[in-house]
C-alpha positions as MATLAB code, in Angstrom:
seq = 'XXXXXXXXXXXXXXXXXXXXXXXXXXXXXXXXXXXXXXXXXXXXXXXXXXXXXXXXXXXXXXXXXXXXXXXXXXXXXXXXXXXXXXXXXXXXXXXXXXXXXXXXXXXXXXXXXXXXXXXXXXXXXXXXXXXXXXXXXXXXXXXXXXXXXXXXXXXXXXXXXXXXXXXXXXXXXXXXXXXXXXXXXXXXXXXXXXXXXXXXXXXXXXXXXXXXXXXXXXXXXXXXXXXXXXXXXXXXXXXXXXXXXXXXXXXXXXXXXXXXXXXXXXXXXXXXXXXXXXXXXXXXXXXXXXXXXXXXXXXXXXXXXXXXXXXXXXXXXXXXXXXXXXXXXXXXXXXXXXXXXXXXXXXXXXXXXXXXXXXXXXXXXXXXXXXXXXXXXXXXXXXXXXXXXXXXXXXXXXXXXXXXXXXXXXXXXXXXXXXXXXXXXXXXXXXXXXXXXXXXXXXXXXXXXXXXXXXXXXXXXXXXXXXXXXXXXXXXXXXXXXXXXXXXXX';
ca = [
       0.028    0.019   -0.005;
       2.888    2.361    0.808;
       4.598    1.630   -2.555;
       1.234    2.241   -4.368;
       0.987    5.659   -2.565;
       4.454    6.587   -3.620;
       3.824    5.663   -7.270;
       0.482    7.574   -7.195;
       2.310   10.602   -5.813;
       5.022   10.492   -8.410;
       2.530   10.162  -11.264;
       0.600   13.046   -9.907;
       3.694   15.240   -9.812;
       4.723   14.379  -13.371;
       1.163   14.907  -14.605;
       1.230   18.419  -13.151;
       4.619   19.464  -14.635;
       3.252   20.815  -17.945;
       0.791   22.968  -15.961;
       3.506   24.456  -13.784;
       5.770   24.900  -16.870;
       3.105   26.877  -18.805;
       2.434   28.944  -15.709;
       6.060   29.965  -15.652;
       6.035   30.931  -19.376;
       7.875   27.837  -20.605;
       7.235   25.506  -23.490;
       8.400   22.109  -24.572;
      10.756   21.720  -27.674;
      11.103   18.032  -27.678;
      14.192   17.919  -25.598;
      13.797   20.013  -22.502;
      11.815   22.804  -20.835;
      13.334   26.257  -21.246;
      12.347   29.891  -20.829;
      11.546   31.527  -24.180;
      13.102   34.781  -22.919;
      16.429   33.012  -22.546;
      16.296   31.502  -26.003;
      15.386   34.526  -28.013;
      16.911   37.275  -25.871;
      15.384   39.846  -23.626;
      15.636   42.629  -26.249;
      14.610   40.646  -29.372;
      11.103   40.268  -28.203;
      11.079   36.611  -29.203;
       8.588   34.730  -31.307;
       6.226   33.834  -28.524;
       5.796   37.349  -27.158;
       5.836   39.102  -30.608;
       2.988   36.777  -31.751;
       0.629   38.182  -29.127;
       1.893   41.740  -29.621;
       1.554   41.869  -33.417;
      -1.830   40.198  -33.758;
      -3.918   41.379  -30.825;
      -4.425   44.518  -28.868;
      -1.998   44.919  -26.047;
      -4.846   44.562  -23.580;
      -6.269   41.346  -25.290;
      -3.408   39.030  -26.015;
      -3.647   35.380  -26.974;
      -4.037   34.106  -23.411;
      -6.868   36.571  -22.771;
      -8.525   35.419  -25.966;
      -8.355   31.779  -24.878;
      -9.856   32.645  -21.524;
     -12.683   34.453  -23.281;
     -13.307   31.419  -25.451;
     -13.397   29.218  -22.374;
     -15.995   31.515  -20.725;
     -18.151   31.386  -23.895;
     -17.839   27.614  -23.879;
     -18.874   27.387  -20.273;
     -21.780   29.765  -20.880;
     -23.006   27.665  -23.717;
     -22.905   24.532  -21.494;
     -24.869   26.212  -18.747;
     -27.334   27.547  -21.246;
     -27.903   24.007  -22.491;
     -28.407   22.656  -19.024;
     -30.958   25.395  -18.322;
     -32.712   24.606  -21.540;
     -32.900   20.924  -20.642;
     -34.232   21.767  -17.221;
     -36.795   24.111  -18.700;
     -37.886   21.422  -21.081;
     -38.298   18.944  -18.225;
     -40.583   21.312  -16.403;
     -42.456   22.512  -19.508;
     -46.108   22.100  -19.950;
     -47.192   18.734  -21.288;
     -48.403   18.890  -24.879;
     -49.029   16.430  -27.673;
     -49.316   12.660  -27.767;
     -47.836   10.145  -25.412;
     -48.047    6.317  -25.562;
     -47.409    3.817  -22.754;
     -47.258    0.112  -23.489;
     -46.317   -2.589  -21.011;
     -46.638   -6.279  -19.924;
     -47.487   -7.502  -16.479;
     -47.919  -10.655  -14.368;
     -50.937  -10.532  -12.169;
     -51.914  -12.557   -9.035;
     -55.634  -12.700   -8.525;
     -58.511  -14.325   -6.593;
     -62.258  -14.455   -7.306;
     -64.743  -15.433   -4.539;
     -68.558  -15.522   -4.990;
     -70.889  -16.306   -2.055;
     -74.623  -16.885   -1.968;
     -75.713  -15.457    1.393;
     -78.964  -17.359    1.943;
     -78.281  -20.522   -0.039;
     -74.819  -20.799    1.631;
     -73.021  -21.771   -1.545;
     -69.526  -20.416   -2.426;
     -67.485  -20.486   -5.538;
     -63.779  -19.850   -5.227;
     -61.083  -19.360   -7.863;
     -57.971  -18.991   -5.766;
     -54.434  -18.565   -7.116;
     -55.363  -17.097  -10.421;
     -52.375  -15.825  -12.470;
     -52.552  -13.697  -15.629;
     -50.013  -12.619  -18.220;
     -51.323   -9.329  -19.637;
     -50.406   -6.748  -22.186;
     -51.721   -3.197  -22.022;
     -51.455    0.214  -23.672;
     -52.506    3.777  -22.821;
     -52.597    6.665  -25.263;
     -52.816   10.235  -23.907;
     -53.266   13.541  -25.617;
     -52.218   16.700  -23.746;
     -53.779   19.909  -25.071;
     -51.009   22.125  -23.522;
     -50.716   25.863  -23.775;
     -53.474   27.702  -21.966;
     -55.615   24.583  -21.854;
     -54.156   22.224  -19.203;
     -56.355   19.349  -20.110;
     -55.777   15.681  -21.190;
     -57.619   12.692  -22.645;
     -56.429    9.166  -21.874;
     -57.668    5.942  -23.504;
     -56.336    2.536  -22.514;
     -56.901   -1.153  -23.064;
     -55.570   -4.491  -21.731;
     -55.802   -8.199  -22.680;
     -54.704  -11.128  -20.523;
     -54.609  -14.941  -20.611;
     -54.537  -17.331  -17.661;
     -50.958  -18.342  -16.936;
     -51.433  -21.882  -15.481;
     -53.965  -24.378  -14.087;
     -55.530  -23.770  -10.687;
     -58.121  -25.445   -8.457;
     -61.644  -24.301   -8.538;
     -63.710  -25.046   -5.426;
     -67.591  -25.198   -5.452;
     -68.181  -25.143   -1.686;
     -71.611  -26.143   -0.343;
     -70.310  -27.677    2.836;
     -68.648  -25.056    5.026;
     -71.725  -23.068    5.859;
     -74.595  -24.031    8.180;
     -77.043  -22.421    5.822;
     -77.211  -25.599    3.754;
     -79.269  -27.162    6.546;
     -83.052  -26.896    6.489;
     -86.110  -28.170    8.393;
     -87.990  -31.056    6.793;
     -91.377  -32.561    7.630;
     -90.713  -36.297    8.130;
     -92.703  -39.366    8.992;
     -90.972  -41.702   11.431;
     -92.773  -44.949   12.299;
     -96.057  -43.365   11.338;
     -95.510  -40.286   13.452;
     -95.066  -36.864   11.782;
     -92.297  -34.784   13.177;
     -89.821  -32.100   12.112;
     -86.194  -33.031   11.293;
     -83.098  -31.166   10.401;
     -81.659  -32.156    7.083;
     -78.974  -30.999    4.659;
     -76.999  -32.125    1.721;
     -73.465  -30.771    2.197;
     -71.513  -30.985   -1.031;
     -68.015  -30.119   -2.192;
     -66.402  -30.354   -5.593;
     -62.938  -29.469   -6.845;
     -62.170  -28.898  -10.487;
     -59.261  -27.633  -12.665;
     -59.573  -24.086  -13.979;
     -57.607  -23.201  -17.094;
     -57.869  -21.271  -20.412;
     -59.246  -18.106  -18.831;
     -59.032  -14.686  -20.504;
     -59.593  -11.092  -19.496;
     -60.176   -7.871  -21.374;
     -60.468   -4.334  -20.217;
     -60.510   -0.741  -21.380;
     -60.910    2.726  -19.918;
     -61.222    6.342  -21.011;
     -60.755    9.426  -18.878;
     -60.682   13.269  -19.026;
     -58.279   15.106  -16.704;
     -56.960   18.521  -15.737;
     -53.233   18.216  -16.242;
     -50.965   19.097  -13.309;
     -53.784   21.115  -11.734;
     -52.135   21.064   -8.312;
     -48.396   21.268   -7.556;
     -46.712   20.600   -4.272;
     -42.960   21.065   -4.586;
     -41.713   18.695   -7.256;
     -45.042   16.764   -7.207;
     -47.785   17.535   -9.811;
     -51.294   16.171   -9.311;
     -53.891   15.581  -12.046;
     -57.521   14.825  -11.151;
     -59.646   12.995  -13.691;
     -62.948   11.350  -14.293;
     -63.534    8.266  -16.539;
     -65.193    4.993  -17.331;
     -63.650    1.614  -16.784;
     -64.635   -1.864  -18.139;
     -63.247   -5.195  -17.010;
     -64.429   -8.646  -18.142;
     -62.922  -12.018  -17.363;
     -63.951  -15.482  -18.518;
     -63.115  -18.565  -16.475;
     -63.762  -22.233  -17.152;
     -63.502  -25.412  -15.057;
     -63.006  -29.037  -16.186;
     -62.388  -32.430  -14.558;
     -64.587  -31.679  -11.557;
     -64.842  -34.286   -8.778;
     -67.497  -33.996   -6.075;
     -69.257  -35.640   -3.189;
     -72.775  -35.011   -1.752;
     -73.714  -36.424    1.672;
     -77.307  -36.320    2.819;
     -77.489  -35.932    6.657;
     -80.606  -36.107    8.801;
     -81.282  -35.413   12.484;
     -84.537  -35.784   14.425;
     -85.785  -36.362   17.957;
     -86.106  -40.121   17.229;
     -82.620  -40.704   15.928;
     -79.330  -38.821   15.784;
     -76.938  -39.091   12.852;
     -74.416  -36.581   14.161;
     -72.336  -37.219   17.279;
     -69.591  -35.209   19.003;
     -66.332  -37.081   19.510;
     -63.257  -36.182   21.523;
     -61.709  -32.734   20.861;
     -65.011  -31.140   19.792;
     -65.142  -32.997   16.418;
     -68.550  -33.681   15.021;
     -69.215  -36.649   12.872;
     -72.432  -37.290   10.870;
     -73.506  -40.539    9.260;
     -75.289  -40.375    5.849;
     -79.025  -40.503    5.831;
     -80.505  -43.906    5.058;
     -84.242  -44.469    4.859;
     -87.023  -46.731    3.543;
     -89.867  -45.921    1.194;
     -93.181  -47.603    2.134;
     -95.497  -49.356   -0.203;
     -97.607  -46.316   -0.861;
     -94.773  -44.359   -2.186;
     -95.993  -41.198   -0.523;
     -93.833  -40.946    2.569;
     -90.387  -41.799    3.800;
     -90.340  -44.165    6.730;
     -87.365  -44.511    8.973;
     -87.018  -47.545   11.197;
     -84.522  -45.968   13.610;
     -80.945  -46.555   14.623;
     -79.518  -48.615   17.430;
     -75.968  -48.842   18.644;
     -74.125  -52.186   18.835;
     -70.655  -53.200   19.802;
     -68.758  -55.471   17.464;
     -66.152  -58.180   18.393;
     -63.401  -55.658   18.367;
     -65.180  -53.367   20.760;
     -66.141  -50.736   18.177;
     -69.479  -49.042   18.563;
     -71.465  -48.930   15.341;
     -74.881  -47.561   14.307;
     -77.132  -50.244   12.877;
     -80.332  -49.554   10.863;
     -83.396  -51.513   11.919;
     -85.416  -52.251    8.800;
     -89.112  -51.526    8.480;
     -91.002  -54.589    7.219;
     -93.432  -52.375    5.315;
     -90.725  -50.689    3.305;
     -90.550  -51.516   -0.399;
     -87.131  -50.012   -1.189;
     -84.033  -48.412    0.367;
     -83.573  -44.667    0.144;
     -80.135  -43.142    0.332;
     -81.287  -39.597   -0.088;
     -78.776  -37.316   -1.788;
     -75.642  -39.163   -0.938;
     -73.462  -39.834   -3.987;
     -70.048  -39.311   -5.601;
     -69.673  -37.774   -9.036;
     -67.053  -37.018  -11.765;
     -67.473  -34.487  -14.613;
     -64.691  -34.745  -17.151;
     -65.979  -32.015  -19.453;
     -66.696  -28.314  -18.628;
     -68.505  -28.240  -15.367;
     -68.459  -24.493  -14.752;
     -68.048  -21.481  -16.965;
     -68.415  -17.831  -15.995;
     -68.294  -14.492  -17.834;
     -68.054  -11.630  -15.294;
     -68.127   -7.899  -16.013;
     -67.405   -4.869  -13.847;
     -68.089   -1.645  -15.712;
     -68.882    1.959  -14.609;
     -67.524    5.482  -13.840;
     -64.653    6.443  -11.677;
     -62.688    9.349  -10.332;
     -58.868    9.304   -9.976;
     -55.821   11.331   -8.879;
     -52.500   10.845  -10.655;
     -49.321   12.170   -9.103;
     -45.932   12.727  -10.683;
     -42.804   13.404   -8.671;
     -39.659   14.575  -10.476;
     -36.586   13.035   -8.882;
     -34.091   14.608  -11.339;
     -33.899   15.326  -15.061;
     -33.890   11.661  -16.018;
     -35.937    9.901  -13.371;
     -39.458   10.371  -11.984;
     -42.042    8.421   -9.959;
     -45.809    8.423  -10.838;
     -48.572    7.134   -8.598;
     -52.340    6.825   -9.090;
     -55.412    6.161   -6.929;
     -58.864    5.380   -8.299;
     -62.279    4.944   -6.902;
     -65.113    3.588   -9.064;
     -68.762    2.492   -8.916;
     -69.022   -0.304  -11.434;
     -72.109   -2.238  -12.376;
     -71.801   -5.977  -11.766;
     -72.993   -8.751  -14.121;
     -71.885  -12.409  -13.990;
     -73.303  -15.061  -16.229;
     -72.585  -18.786  -15.505;
     -73.272  -22.100  -17.150;
     -73.122  -25.530  -15.494;
     -73.712  -27.962  -18.357;
     -74.161  -31.054  -16.126;
     -77.131  -29.554  -14.305;
     -79.992  -31.128  -16.232;
     -82.544  -29.005  -14.270;
     -80.959  -25.752  -15.355;
     -81.091  -23.820  -18.668;
     -78.098  -23.469  -21.006;
     -75.890  -21.706  -22.082;
     -76.921  -19.326  -19.271;
     -77.803  -21.185  -16.078;
     -77.341  -18.434  -13.593;
     -76.907  -14.592  -13.760;
     -76.007  -12.314  -10.880;
     -76.617   -8.556  -11.255;
     -75.717   -5.585   -9.141;
     -77.371   -2.208   -9.448;
     -75.473    1.070   -9.427;
     -74.033    1.553   -5.931;
     -73.968   -2.128   -5.024;
     -70.344   -2.421   -6.098;
     -67.215   -0.394   -5.787;
     -63.643   -0.557   -7.128;
     -60.364    0.653   -5.705;
     -57.338    0.813   -7.966;
     -53.751    1.741   -7.135;
     -50.670    1.936   -9.258;
     -47.141    3.151   -9.025;
     -44.236    3.364  -11.488;
     -40.574    4.468  -11.601;
     -39.589    5.940  -14.976;
     -36.062    6.430  -16.213;
     -35.403    8.247  -19.424;
     -33.343    6.431  -22.074;
     -33.678    9.156  -24.754;
     -35.265   12.534  -25.115;
     -38.711   10.967  -26.028;
     -38.536    7.467  -24.484;
     -38.551    6.173  -20.909;
     -38.554    2.716  -19.292;
     -41.044    2.081  -16.392;
     -41.157   -0.467  -13.619;
     -44.047   -0.670  -11.263;
     -47.152   -2.381   -9.834;
     -51.029   -2.417  -10.167;
     -53.578   -3.296   -7.540;
     -57.300   -3.681   -8.053;
     -60.035   -4.566   -5.590;
     -63.650   -5.112   -6.843;
     -66.487   -5.800   -4.354;
     -70.217   -6.220   -4.768;
     -72.642   -6.857   -1.944;
     -76.394   -7.461   -2.212;
     -76.503   -8.356   -5.894;
     -79.569  -10.173   -7.235;
     -79.171  -13.890   -8.116;
     -81.199  -15.252  -11.071;
     -81.435  -19.031  -11.755;
     -82.803  -20.036  -15.180;
     -84.544  -23.400  -15.118;
     -84.739  -25.988  -17.876;
     -88.255  -25.462  -19.307;
     -88.605  -28.974  -20.718;
     -87.566  -30.597  -17.539;
     -89.840  -28.667  -15.174;
     -92.765  -28.644  -17.607;
     -92.667  -32.456  -17.665;
     -92.556  -32.494  -13.861;
     -95.486  -30.121  -13.626;
     -97.497  -32.351  -15.977;
     -96.800  -35.390  -13.743;
     -97.966  -33.518  -10.530;
    -101.110  -32.290  -12.363;
    -101.911  -35.982  -13.257;
    -101.435  -36.987   -9.633;
    -103.673  -34.147   -8.613;
    -106.376  -35.290  -10.981;
    -106.149  -38.769   -9.475;
    -106.291  -37.289   -5.972;
    -102.983  -38.864   -5.092;
    -101.140  -35.780   -3.831;
    -100.273  -35.366   -0.130;
    -100.230  -31.933    1.478;
     -96.539  -31.609    0.688;
     -97.288  -32.629   -2.917;
     -99.955  -29.910   -3.258;
     -97.506  -27.308   -1.903;
     -94.931  -28.411   -4.507;
     -97.478  -28.333   -7.334;
     -98.318  -24.767   -6.436;
     -94.645  -23.833   -6.378;
     -94.273  -25.304   -9.911;
     -97.165  -23.270  -11.192;
     -95.601  -20.059   -9.745;
     -92.304  -20.862  -11.406;
     -94.078  -21.289  -14.751;
     -95.849  -17.904  -14.377;
     -92.342  -16.341  -13.682;
     -90.993  -17.799  -16.926;
     -89.152  -20.627  -15.153;
     -86.864  -18.229  -13.418;
     -85.961  -18.010   -9.745;
     -84.850  -14.670   -8.427;
     -83.235  -13.925   -5.008;
     -82.552  -10.327   -4.084;
     -79.634   -9.200   -1.962;
     -78.140  -12.726   -2.329;
     -74.689  -12.281   -3.961;
     -71.455  -11.067   -2.567;
     -68.546  -11.208   -4.957;
     -64.890  -10.108   -4.553;
     -62.202   -9.913   -7.242;
     -58.717   -8.677   -6.371;
     -55.411   -8.687   -8.245;
     -51.832   -7.550   -7.771;
     -49.636   -7.059  -10.821;
     -45.974   -6.462  -11.558;
     -45.450   -4.352  -14.643;
     -42.697   -3.329  -17.066;
     -43.451   -0.672  -19.655;
     -42.121    1.705  -22.277;
     -43.305    5.327  -22.445;
     -42.991    7.217  -25.771;
     -43.605   11.002  -26.389;
     -44.422   12.191  -29.843;
];
């Protein structure tokens, strides 16, 4: 380290020798440094001195001229820097285009409040491309118009869960005949299916009008705007596997028991249909202990029963498309966009947006023979039922006078509460069922429960075979994206 310091000192001294030499009025002739006064004589004037005296005013010699040129050069440089700074802070005017790609992580969760059913698409990932074109009026009109669009495709396969098992709202009270006695029982058909979601797409666009840089706080400029935003995504599920278990509890028998640790276990419902075919008869359950000491529930058969009834307990597989949805959020919004200039080549922009979109989601479940197709269900939210919060931030660095690279994020949160659920029934299926009940009615073969169901079928027909449930749907869609873009000014 000491040797390196010595070498560095020597190099510095030798590097400064020409400076010191010129300061003393010397020049280099190829062999040695010498004073021009000594070479040409004190009275002869010499070439060096006579050059300045013969060609310039005595008060403005060669050296003075060189200094002046240096000042002019420095002045030009300063002027250029000021011009660049002025251009950076100049009023925005003309066209600008921003294009980018992003990778988004998203979830979509839909819940039916009264029915207790939930549909969940967790772990969604999108690859998207987007573009925004802006025109700045400039001059005495600090206004702007921005139009944008985006398109995305689902990145990979995910698990879709159709959950009818985690909520207690799936349970209902049923009038049941047990050993000839009418009583009320608690029954439910908890169900759960899991499928593979893939091949989804999304499309969106927006248009906004704003007042460019209306507010300024230090280096930050703020632009308020009002606009309209549209987002639609389509999701599809295949290879769906599910299980439905019919569970029944009454005063006469208990299918659900609590085991150690607070765990509750329920046996599937098993019953018998009597010879009349009008009622369900249950013979009851008794507990027995097998040879290994295990306690088991044993069904005692009813001798009058003609067939075994397992209720709605079954397993199913659906290889084709089991669920498909097309969901739209569209409506007006207000926004604030902020730009902070870090220096001449770097800046940060941020945006916050609040919108009131209308919600519409159409779904098809092709394996439901009792539902219509291609639209089985449709959920709609009125104006004010839904809201949208959007955030974005970008860091831009200039790569040329008219081009910048950007790196940032996007965040969107859509929420609707109290939307109306519409279920469209298969006309042929239910009309045939209605005809059968009318025939039983003509034959005076309907029980009190059968008469109630006949009346319900007739009401459905008068409603166009559509069931409507108001304030039923709560739907949430949220996404977080990482974005890389290119900004171009024209």
